[in-house]
Coordinates of C-alpha atoms in Angstrom, one line a residue:
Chain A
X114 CA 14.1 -20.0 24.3
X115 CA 14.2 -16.5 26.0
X116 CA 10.6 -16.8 27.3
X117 CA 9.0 -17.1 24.3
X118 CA 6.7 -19.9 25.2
X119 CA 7.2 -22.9 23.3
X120 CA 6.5 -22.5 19.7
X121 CA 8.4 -25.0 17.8
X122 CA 10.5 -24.1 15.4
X123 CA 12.7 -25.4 12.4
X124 CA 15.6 -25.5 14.7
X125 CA 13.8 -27.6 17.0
X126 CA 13.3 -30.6 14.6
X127 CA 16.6 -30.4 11.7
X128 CA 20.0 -31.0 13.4
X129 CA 22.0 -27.7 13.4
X130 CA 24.6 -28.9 11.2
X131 CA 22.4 -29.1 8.3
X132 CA 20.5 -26.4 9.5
X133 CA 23.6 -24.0 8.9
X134 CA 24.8 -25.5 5.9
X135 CA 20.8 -25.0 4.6
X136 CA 21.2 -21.4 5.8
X137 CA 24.7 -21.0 4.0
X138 CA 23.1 -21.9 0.6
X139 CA 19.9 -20.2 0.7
X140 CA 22.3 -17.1 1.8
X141 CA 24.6 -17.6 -1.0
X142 CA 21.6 -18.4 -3.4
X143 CA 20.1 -15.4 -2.8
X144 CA 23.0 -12.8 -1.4
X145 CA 23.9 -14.1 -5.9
X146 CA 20.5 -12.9 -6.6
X147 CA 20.5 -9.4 -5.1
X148 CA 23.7 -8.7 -5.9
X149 CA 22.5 -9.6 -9.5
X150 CA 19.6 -7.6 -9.4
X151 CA 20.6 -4.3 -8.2
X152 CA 23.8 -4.6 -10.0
X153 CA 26.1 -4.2 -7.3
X154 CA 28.2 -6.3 -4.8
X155 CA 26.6 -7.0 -2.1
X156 CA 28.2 -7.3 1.3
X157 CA 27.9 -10.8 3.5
X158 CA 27.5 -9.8 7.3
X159 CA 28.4 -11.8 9.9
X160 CA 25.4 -12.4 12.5
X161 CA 24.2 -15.4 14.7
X162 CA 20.5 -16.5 15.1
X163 CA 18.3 -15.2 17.6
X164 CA 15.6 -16.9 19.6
X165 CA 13.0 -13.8 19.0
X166 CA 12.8 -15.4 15.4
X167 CA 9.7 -16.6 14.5
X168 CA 9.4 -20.3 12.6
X169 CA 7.0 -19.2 9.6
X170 CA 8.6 -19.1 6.0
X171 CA 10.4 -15.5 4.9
X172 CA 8.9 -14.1 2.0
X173 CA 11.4 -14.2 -1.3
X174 CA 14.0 -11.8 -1.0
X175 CA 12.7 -10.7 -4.4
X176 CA 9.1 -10.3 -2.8
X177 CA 10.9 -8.2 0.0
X178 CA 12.9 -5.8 -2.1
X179 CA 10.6 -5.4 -4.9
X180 CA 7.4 -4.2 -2.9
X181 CA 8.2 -1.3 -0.5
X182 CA 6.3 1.8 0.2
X183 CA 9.4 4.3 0.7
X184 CA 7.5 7.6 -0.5
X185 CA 10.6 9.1 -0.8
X186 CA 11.2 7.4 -3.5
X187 CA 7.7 7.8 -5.0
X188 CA 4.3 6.2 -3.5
X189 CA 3.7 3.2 -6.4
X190 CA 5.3 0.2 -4.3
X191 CA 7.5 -0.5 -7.5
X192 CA 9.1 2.9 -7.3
X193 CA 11.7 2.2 -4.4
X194 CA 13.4 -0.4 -6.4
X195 CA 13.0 1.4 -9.7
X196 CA 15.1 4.5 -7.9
X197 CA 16.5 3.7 -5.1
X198 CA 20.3 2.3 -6.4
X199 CA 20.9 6.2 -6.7
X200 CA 20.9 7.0 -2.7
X201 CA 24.3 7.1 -1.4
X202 CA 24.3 5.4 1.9
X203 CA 28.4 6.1 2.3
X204 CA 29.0 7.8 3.8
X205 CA 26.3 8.2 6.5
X206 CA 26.0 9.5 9.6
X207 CA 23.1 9.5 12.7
X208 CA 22.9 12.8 14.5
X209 CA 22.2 11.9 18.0
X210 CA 21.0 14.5 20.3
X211 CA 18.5 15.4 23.2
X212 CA 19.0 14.5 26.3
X213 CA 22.1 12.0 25.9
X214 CA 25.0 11.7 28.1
X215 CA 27.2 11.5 24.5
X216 CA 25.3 13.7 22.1
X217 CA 26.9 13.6 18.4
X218 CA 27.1 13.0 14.5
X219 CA 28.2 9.5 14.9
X220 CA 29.6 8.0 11.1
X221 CA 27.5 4.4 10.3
X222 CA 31.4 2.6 10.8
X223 CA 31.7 3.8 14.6
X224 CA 27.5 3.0 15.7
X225 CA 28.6 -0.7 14.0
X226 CA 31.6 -1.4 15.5
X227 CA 31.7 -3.9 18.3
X228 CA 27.4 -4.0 17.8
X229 CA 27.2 -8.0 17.4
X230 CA 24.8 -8.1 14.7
X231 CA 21.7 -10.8 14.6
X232 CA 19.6 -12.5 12.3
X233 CA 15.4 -11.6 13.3
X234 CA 12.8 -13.4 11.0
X235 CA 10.1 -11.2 12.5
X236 CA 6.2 -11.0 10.9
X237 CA 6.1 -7.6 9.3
X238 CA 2.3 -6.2 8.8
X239 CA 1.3 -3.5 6.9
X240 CA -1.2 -0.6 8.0
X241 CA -2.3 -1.4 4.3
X242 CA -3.1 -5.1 5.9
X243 CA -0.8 -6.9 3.6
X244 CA 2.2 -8.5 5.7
X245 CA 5.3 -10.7 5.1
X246 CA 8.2 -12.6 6.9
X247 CA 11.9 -10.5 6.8
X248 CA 14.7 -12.0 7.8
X249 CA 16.6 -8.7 9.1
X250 CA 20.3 -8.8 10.3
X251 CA 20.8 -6.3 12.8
X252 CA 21.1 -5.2 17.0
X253 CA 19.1 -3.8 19.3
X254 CA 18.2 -0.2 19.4
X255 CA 18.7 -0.4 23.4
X256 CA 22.3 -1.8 22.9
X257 CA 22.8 1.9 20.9
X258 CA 20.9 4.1 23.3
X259 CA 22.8 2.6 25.8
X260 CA 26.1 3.5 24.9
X261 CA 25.0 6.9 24.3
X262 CA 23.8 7.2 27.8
X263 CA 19.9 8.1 28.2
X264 CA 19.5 10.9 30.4
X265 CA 16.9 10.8 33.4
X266 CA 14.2 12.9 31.8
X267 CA 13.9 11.6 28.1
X268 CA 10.7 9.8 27.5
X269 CA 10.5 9.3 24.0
X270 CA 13.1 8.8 20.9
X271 CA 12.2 10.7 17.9
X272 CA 13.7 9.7 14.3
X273 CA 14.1 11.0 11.0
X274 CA 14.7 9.7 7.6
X275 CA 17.1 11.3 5.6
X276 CA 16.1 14.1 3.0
X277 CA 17.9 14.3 0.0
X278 CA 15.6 15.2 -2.7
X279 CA 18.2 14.8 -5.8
X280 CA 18.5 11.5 -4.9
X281 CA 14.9 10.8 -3.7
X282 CA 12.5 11.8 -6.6
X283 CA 9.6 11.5 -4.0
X284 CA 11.2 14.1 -1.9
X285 CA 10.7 17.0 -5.0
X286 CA 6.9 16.7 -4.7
X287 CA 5.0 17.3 -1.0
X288 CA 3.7 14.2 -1.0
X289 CA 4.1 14.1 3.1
X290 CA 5.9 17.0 5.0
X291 CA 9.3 15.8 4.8
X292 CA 11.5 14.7 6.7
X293 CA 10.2 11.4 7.4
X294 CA 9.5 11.6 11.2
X295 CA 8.7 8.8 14.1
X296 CA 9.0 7.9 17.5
X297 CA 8.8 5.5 20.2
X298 CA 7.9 5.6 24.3
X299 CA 11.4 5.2 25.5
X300 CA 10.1 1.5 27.2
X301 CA 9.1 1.1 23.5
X302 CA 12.8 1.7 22.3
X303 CA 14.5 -0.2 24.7
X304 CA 12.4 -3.4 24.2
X305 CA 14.3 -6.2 23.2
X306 CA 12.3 -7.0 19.9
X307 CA 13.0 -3.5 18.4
X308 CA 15.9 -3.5 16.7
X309 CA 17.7 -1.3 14.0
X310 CA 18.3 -3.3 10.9
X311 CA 21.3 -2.8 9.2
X312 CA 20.6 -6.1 6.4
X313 CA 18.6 -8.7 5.6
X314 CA 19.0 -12.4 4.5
X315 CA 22.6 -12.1 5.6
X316 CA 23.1 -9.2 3.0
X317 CA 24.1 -5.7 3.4
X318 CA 20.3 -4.1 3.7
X319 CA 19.0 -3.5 0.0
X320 CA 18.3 0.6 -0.4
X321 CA 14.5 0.3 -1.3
X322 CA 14.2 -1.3 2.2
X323 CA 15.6 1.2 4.2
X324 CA 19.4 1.2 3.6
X325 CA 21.9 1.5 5.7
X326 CA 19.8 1.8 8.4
X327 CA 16.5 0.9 9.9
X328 CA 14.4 0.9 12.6
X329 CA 12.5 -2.6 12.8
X330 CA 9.6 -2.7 15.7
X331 CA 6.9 -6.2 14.8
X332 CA 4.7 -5.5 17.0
X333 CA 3.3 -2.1 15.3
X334 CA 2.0 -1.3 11.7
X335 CA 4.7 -0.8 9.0
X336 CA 5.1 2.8 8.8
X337 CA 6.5 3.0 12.5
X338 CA 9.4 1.4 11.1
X339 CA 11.3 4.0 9.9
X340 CA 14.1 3.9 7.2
X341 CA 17.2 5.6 6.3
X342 CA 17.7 7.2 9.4
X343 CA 19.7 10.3 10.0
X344 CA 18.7 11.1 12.9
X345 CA 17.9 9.9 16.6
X346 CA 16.6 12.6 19.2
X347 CA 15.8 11.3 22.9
X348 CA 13.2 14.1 24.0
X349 CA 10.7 14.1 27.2
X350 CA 7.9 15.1 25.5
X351 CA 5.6 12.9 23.0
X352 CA 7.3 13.6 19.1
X353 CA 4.9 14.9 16.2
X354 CA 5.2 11.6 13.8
X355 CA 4.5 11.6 10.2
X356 CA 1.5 9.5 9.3
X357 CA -0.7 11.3 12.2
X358 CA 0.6 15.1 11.3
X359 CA -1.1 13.8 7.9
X360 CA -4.1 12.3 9.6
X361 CA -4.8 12.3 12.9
X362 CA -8.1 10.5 12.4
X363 CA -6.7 7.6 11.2
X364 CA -3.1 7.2 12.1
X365 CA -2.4 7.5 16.0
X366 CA 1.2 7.6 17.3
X367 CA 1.2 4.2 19.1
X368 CA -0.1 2.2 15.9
X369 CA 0.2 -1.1 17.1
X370 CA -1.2 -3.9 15.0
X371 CA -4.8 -4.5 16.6
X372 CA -7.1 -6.5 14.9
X373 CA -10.0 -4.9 17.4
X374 CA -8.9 -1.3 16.2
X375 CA -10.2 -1.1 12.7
X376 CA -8.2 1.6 10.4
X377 CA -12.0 4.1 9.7
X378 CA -11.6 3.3 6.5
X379 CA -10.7 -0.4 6.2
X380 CA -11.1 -3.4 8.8
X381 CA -7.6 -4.9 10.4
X382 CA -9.3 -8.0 11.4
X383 CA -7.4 -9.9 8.6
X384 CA -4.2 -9.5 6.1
X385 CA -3.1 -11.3 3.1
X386 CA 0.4 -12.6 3.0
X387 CA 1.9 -11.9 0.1
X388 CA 4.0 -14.8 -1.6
X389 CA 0.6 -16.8 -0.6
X390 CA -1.4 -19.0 -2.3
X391 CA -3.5 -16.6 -4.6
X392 CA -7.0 -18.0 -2.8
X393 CA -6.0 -18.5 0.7
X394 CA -3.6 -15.5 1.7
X395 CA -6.0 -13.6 3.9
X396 CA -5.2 -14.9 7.6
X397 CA -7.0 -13.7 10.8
X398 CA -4.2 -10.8 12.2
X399 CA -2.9 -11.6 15.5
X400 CA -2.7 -9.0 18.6
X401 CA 0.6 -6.9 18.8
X402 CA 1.4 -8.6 15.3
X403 CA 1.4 -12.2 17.4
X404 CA 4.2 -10.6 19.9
X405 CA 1.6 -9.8 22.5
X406 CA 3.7 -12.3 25.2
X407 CA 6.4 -10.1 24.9
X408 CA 4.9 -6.5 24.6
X409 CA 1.0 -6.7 25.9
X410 CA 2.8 -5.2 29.4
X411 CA 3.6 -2.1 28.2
X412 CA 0.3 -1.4 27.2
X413 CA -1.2 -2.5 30.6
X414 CA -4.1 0.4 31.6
X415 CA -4.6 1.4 28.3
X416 CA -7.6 1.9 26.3
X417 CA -5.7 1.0 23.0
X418 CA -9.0 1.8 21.4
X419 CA -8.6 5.3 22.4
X420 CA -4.5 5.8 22.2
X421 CA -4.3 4.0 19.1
Chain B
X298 CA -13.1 20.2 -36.7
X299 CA -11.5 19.6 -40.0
X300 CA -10.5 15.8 -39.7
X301 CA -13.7 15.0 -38.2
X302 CA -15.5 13.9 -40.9
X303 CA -12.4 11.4 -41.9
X304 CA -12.9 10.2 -38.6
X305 CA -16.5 9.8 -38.7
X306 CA -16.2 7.9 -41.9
X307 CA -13.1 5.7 -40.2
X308 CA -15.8 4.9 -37.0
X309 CA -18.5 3.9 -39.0
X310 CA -15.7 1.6 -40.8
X311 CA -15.0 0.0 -37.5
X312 CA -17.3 -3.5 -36.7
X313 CA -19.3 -3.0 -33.5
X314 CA -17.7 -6.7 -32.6
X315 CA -14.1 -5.4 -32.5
X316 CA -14.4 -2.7 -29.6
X317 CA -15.4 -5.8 -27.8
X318 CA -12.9 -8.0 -28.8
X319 CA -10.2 -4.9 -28.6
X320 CA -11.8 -4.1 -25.3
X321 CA -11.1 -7.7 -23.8
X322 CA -7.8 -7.5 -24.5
X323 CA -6.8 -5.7 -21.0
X324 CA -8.8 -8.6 -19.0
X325 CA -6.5 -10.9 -21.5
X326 CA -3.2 -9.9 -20.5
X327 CA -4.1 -9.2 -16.8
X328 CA -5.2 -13.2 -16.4
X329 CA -2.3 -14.2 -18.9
X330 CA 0.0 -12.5 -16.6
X331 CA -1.3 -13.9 -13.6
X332 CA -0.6 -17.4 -14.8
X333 CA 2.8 -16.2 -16.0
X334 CA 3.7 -14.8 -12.1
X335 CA 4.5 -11.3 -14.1
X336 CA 2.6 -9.2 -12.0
X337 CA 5.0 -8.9 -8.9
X338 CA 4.8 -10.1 -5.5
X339 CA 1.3 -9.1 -5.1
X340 CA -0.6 -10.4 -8.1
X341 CA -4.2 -10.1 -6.5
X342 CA -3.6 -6.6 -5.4
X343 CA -1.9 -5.6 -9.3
X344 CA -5.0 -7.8 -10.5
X345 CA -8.0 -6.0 -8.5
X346 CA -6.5 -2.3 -9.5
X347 CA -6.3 -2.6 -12.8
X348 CA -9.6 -4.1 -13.5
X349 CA -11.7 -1.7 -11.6
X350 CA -9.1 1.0 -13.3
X351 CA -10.0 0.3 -16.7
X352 CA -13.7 -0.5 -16.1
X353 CA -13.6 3.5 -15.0
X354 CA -11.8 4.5 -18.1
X355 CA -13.9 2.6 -20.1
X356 CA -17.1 3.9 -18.6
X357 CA -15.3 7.8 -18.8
X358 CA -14.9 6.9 -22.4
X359 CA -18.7 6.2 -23.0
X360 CA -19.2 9.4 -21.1
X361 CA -17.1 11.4 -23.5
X362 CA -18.8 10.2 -26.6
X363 CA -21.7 12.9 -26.6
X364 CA -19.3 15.9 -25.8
X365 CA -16.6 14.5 -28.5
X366 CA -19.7 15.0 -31.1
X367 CA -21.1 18.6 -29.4
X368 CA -17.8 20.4 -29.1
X369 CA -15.9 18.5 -32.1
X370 CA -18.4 17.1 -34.3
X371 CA -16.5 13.5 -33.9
X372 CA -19.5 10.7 -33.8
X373 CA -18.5 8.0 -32.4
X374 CA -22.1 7.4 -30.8
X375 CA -22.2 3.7 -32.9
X376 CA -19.9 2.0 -30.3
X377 CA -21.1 3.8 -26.9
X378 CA -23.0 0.5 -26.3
X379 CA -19.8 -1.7 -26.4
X380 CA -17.8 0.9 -24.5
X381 CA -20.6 0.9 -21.7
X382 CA -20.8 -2.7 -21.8
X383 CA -16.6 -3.1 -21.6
X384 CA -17.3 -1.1 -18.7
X385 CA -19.7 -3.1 -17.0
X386 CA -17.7 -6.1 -17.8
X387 CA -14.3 -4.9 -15.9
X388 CA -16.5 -3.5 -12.9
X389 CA -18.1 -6.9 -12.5
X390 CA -14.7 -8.7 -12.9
X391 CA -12.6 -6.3 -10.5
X392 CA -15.9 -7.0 -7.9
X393 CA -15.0 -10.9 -8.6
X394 CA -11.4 -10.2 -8.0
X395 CA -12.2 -8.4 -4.8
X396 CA -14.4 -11.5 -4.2
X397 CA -12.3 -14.2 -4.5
X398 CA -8.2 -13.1 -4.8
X399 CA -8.4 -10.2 -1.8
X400 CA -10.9 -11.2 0.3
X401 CA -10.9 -15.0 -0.5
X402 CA -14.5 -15.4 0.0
X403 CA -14.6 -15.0 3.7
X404 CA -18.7 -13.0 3.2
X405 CA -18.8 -11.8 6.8
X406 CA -15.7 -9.4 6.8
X407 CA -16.9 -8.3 3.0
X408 CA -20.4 -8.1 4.1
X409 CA -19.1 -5.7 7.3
X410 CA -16.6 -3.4 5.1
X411 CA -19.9 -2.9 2.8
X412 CA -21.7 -1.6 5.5
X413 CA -19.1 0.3 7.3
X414 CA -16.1 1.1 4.7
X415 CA -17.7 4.5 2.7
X416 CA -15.2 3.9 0.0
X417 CA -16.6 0.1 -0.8
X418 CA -20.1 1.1 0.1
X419 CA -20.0 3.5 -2.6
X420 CA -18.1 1.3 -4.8
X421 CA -21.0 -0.9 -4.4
X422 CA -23.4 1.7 -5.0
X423 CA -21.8 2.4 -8.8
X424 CA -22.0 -1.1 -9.5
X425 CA -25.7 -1.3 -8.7
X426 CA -26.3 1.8 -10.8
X427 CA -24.9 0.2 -13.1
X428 CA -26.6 -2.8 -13.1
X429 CA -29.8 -1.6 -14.7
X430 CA -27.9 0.1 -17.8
X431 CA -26.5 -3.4 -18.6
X432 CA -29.8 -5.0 -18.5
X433 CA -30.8 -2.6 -20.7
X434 CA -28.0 -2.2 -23.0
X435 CA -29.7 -3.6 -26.3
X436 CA -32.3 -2.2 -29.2
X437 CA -35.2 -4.5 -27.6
X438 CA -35.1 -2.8 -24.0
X439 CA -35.0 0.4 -25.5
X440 CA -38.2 -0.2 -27.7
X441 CA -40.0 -1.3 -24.9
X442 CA -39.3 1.7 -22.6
X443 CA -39.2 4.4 -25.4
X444 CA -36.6 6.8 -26.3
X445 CA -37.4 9.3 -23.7
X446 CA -37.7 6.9 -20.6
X447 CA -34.7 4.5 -21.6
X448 CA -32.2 7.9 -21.4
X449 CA -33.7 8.9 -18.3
X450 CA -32.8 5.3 -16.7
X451 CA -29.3 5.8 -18.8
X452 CA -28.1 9.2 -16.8
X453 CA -27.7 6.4 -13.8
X454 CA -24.1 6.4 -15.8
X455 CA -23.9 10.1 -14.4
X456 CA -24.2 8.6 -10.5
X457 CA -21.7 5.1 -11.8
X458 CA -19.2 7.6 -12.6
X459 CA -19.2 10.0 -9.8
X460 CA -19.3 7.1 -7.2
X461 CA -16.1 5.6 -8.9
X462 CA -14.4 8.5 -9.0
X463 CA -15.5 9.4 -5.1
X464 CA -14.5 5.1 -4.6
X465 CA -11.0 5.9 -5.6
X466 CA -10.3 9.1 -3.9
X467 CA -11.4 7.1 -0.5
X468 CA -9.1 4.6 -0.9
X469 CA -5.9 6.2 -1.7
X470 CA -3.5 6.7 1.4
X471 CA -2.5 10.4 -0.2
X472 CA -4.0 11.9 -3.0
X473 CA -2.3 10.3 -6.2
X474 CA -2.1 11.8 -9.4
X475 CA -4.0 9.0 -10.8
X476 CA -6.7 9.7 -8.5
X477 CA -7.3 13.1 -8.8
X478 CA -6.9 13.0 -12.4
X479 CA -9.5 10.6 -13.1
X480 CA -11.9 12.4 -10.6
X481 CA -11.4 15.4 -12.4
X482 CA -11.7 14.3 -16.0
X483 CA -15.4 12.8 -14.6
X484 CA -16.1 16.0 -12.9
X485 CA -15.5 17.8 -16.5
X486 CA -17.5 15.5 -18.1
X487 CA -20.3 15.8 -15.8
X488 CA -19.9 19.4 -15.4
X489 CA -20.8 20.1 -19.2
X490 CA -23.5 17.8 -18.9
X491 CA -24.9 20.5 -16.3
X492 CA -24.0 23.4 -18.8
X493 CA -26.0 22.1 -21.2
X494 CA -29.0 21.3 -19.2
X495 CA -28.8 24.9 -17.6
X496 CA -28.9 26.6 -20.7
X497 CA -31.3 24.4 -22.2
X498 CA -33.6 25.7 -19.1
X499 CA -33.6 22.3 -17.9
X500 CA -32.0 23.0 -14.8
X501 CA -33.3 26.4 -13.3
X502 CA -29.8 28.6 -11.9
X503 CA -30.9 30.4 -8.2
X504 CA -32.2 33.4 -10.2
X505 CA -34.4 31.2 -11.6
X506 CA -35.4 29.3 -8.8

């Protein structure tokens, strides 16, 4: 159960056979269904399950990829899947640089190879305080950062998302200061539960969502989750990150889901869960987004009130 | 304005009852497409929006009915009533929506975000000043106050519309178009309201003062 105390899940209670075969219709069912919708072929990947999953319900795939805030693409959450089928994602390559033993512009094919890929239904909540379930396929950003060989020094990891404005309408109006830019404290990075997503419900990852690849961190608001990234720098000092160059009052760099630590100008206390029942989807919102067994440590000492 | 007089004629054509029933017809769709499941995967949100959108526009629209007939000579002043009214009936529903589809009825954490969000406090604050014009919306109040006294109490539309446009530049993440279109149609609207009031010496300019 990798720690994870002992939530049951709906592993625990079906047998596995059924449990796959339920799994391999649901993926057919729906891999039919995107591929449908966004008019192309979408790939299968090949993953295995991973005990970090948690047991509530995924939202829809439709929910998933048909509500996005990508402002690249424009900032109505219907605009990522209206334009979004124009981005090319291949070729792509992630620029990795800083202070890395194997600095490089690394194509998508080489960062994937031999990367065992892995199914993470993780809780997703939005600074907005909506949230849903995603069932993303991909790996561990430490399994990367590994193999490009931290350098003693480097402290944080800064990202960026791609900027190609004649294929991302947002990008021709300064809606934010493009590029796209966040970060992590390296102990952030290399925590098991972040991952970068590279799919989800066994499908190549849809492009409103982030295509080809995400980051994927459940334990902090939304935004930190960057998409489309093009590029990966380790760095020692603390990187600028988009939502606080915008506002600083309101968006701090850490941005971990706190129900204690109220947004100024609405409460976090609670969330509604979309793909809920119309009168009863506002829930309480956990700590740390309900991972707080796995991530409280790194925050030990801190006034999270203060470095929020 | 040449065509105005065609369209004064057309207005006066025009049954008070169907601005109502044309009015309703938003509200109509919006519940007809949240039976249906049409509004996407977050039909309380979709539904909240564009109830408290269109009670704005309606409200902007009773707001433009005096400067369509100053600057154009278009009188449309027989339905301002039913245009206020629309308004007041789309800011009460999108408060219901807030109510019971985002907030679910849980009264402490509404109560709290009255008190401490500025944007829903002064959401709240145009609804309440608009309260009093719906009471009053009708030929009886405005015989028992007189003319003079029932317009006074009526400029409280003045303070609605600046609050809701103020409401929905607070709430946006960055500055929309929407948003700061609709704020500045109301400022416009409010600002010749000013004009005339200065030039009719009813407002004294810092010389003056």
């Amino acid at each position: 159960m990798n720690g994870q105390g002992a939530r049951l899940r709906y592993s625990d209670v079906t047998p596995e056979r059924l449990w796959f075969d339920r799994r391999r219709l649901i993926a057919a069912a729906t891999g039919a269904a995107a591929a449908g919708l966004l008019g192309l072929p979408a790939r299968a990947l090949e993953y295995r399950k991973s005990g970090y999953s948690t047991g509530d319900e995924p939202n829809s795939l439709s929910d998933i990829t048909s509500y996005n805030n990508f402002y690249e693409f424009g900032t109505d959450k219907g605009d990522p899947k209206r334009y979004a089928h124009r981005l090319t994602t291949d070729p792509w390559s992630v620029e990795i640089d800083g202070l890395v033993a194997r600095p490089g512009s690394y194509p998508l094919d080489d960062i994937l190879k031999g990367m065992p890929l892995e199914e993470r239904i993780y809780r997703f909540r939005c600074v907005e305080a909506w949230s849903m379930v995603i069932p993303w396929i991909g790996f561990p950003l430490a399994s990367l950062l590994e193999r490009a060989g931290v350098e003693p020094g480097a402290r944080y990891v800064a990202f960026e998302t791609l900027v190609r404005p004649e294929e991302m309408p947002g990008q021709r109006q300064p809606i934010l200061d493009w590029p796209y830019r966040e970060g992590l404290r390296l102990d952030e990075a290399m925590h098991p539960l972040t991952i970068l997503a590279t799919g989800l419900y066994g499908q190549e990852m849809p492009n409103q969502n982030g295509a080809p690849l995400r980051l994927v961190v459940p334990w902090k608001y939304g935004f930190k989750s960057i998409k489309s990234i093009v590029r990966m720098s380790l760095v020692e000092k603390q990187p600028p990150t988009t939502w606080e160059m915008e506002n600083p009052r309101e968006y701090g760099f850490y941005s971990n889901v706190n129900p204690q630590v109220d947004h100024p100008r609405w409460s976090q206390a609670t969330e509604r869960r979309i793909g809920a029942s119309l009168f009863s989807a506002r829930q309480p919102t956990l700590m740390f987004n309900g991972y707080a067994e796995e991530v409280a440590g790194l925050y030990a000492g801190m006034d999270l009130k203060k470095q929020f | 304005m040449p065509g105005a007089e065609a369209l004064n004629a057309a207005a006066r054509r025009v049954p008070r009852g169907a601005i109502y029933v044309l009015g309703a017809l938003p509200a109509v769709f919006l519940l007809q497409g949240l039976f249906a499941g049409s509004l996407g995967p977050d039909p309380a949100k979709v539904v909240e929006r564009e109830l408290g959108l269109t009670g704005l526009q309606f409200l902007m629209a009773a707001l433009a009915i005096t400067p369509l007939r100053r600057i154009a000579g278009i009188n449309f002043i027989r339905h301002r009533r039913a245009l206020g009214l629309l308004a007041f009936f789309y800011i009460v529903l999108h408060l219901a929506a807030w109510v019971v589809l985002d907030f679910n009825l849980l009264w402490g954490e509404m109560l709290r975000d009255i008190l401490k969000r500025p944007y829903i406090t002064v959401g709240m604050l145009g609804f309440a000043a608009m309260l009093p014009l719906a009471v009053t919306a009708n030929d009886a109040a405005i015989r028992r106050m007189g003319a003079a006294a029932w317009q006074r109490l009526h400029r409280l539309a003045y303070l609605a519309a600046l609050a809701g446009a103020l409401h929905f530049l607070l709430l946006v993440k960055t500055l929309t178009p929407s948003a700061v279109l609709h704020a500045g149609a109301i400022l416009m609207l409010l600002a010749l309201r000013v004009g005339w009031a200065i030039r009719r010496g009813r407002i004294r300019t810092l010389r003056g003062a």
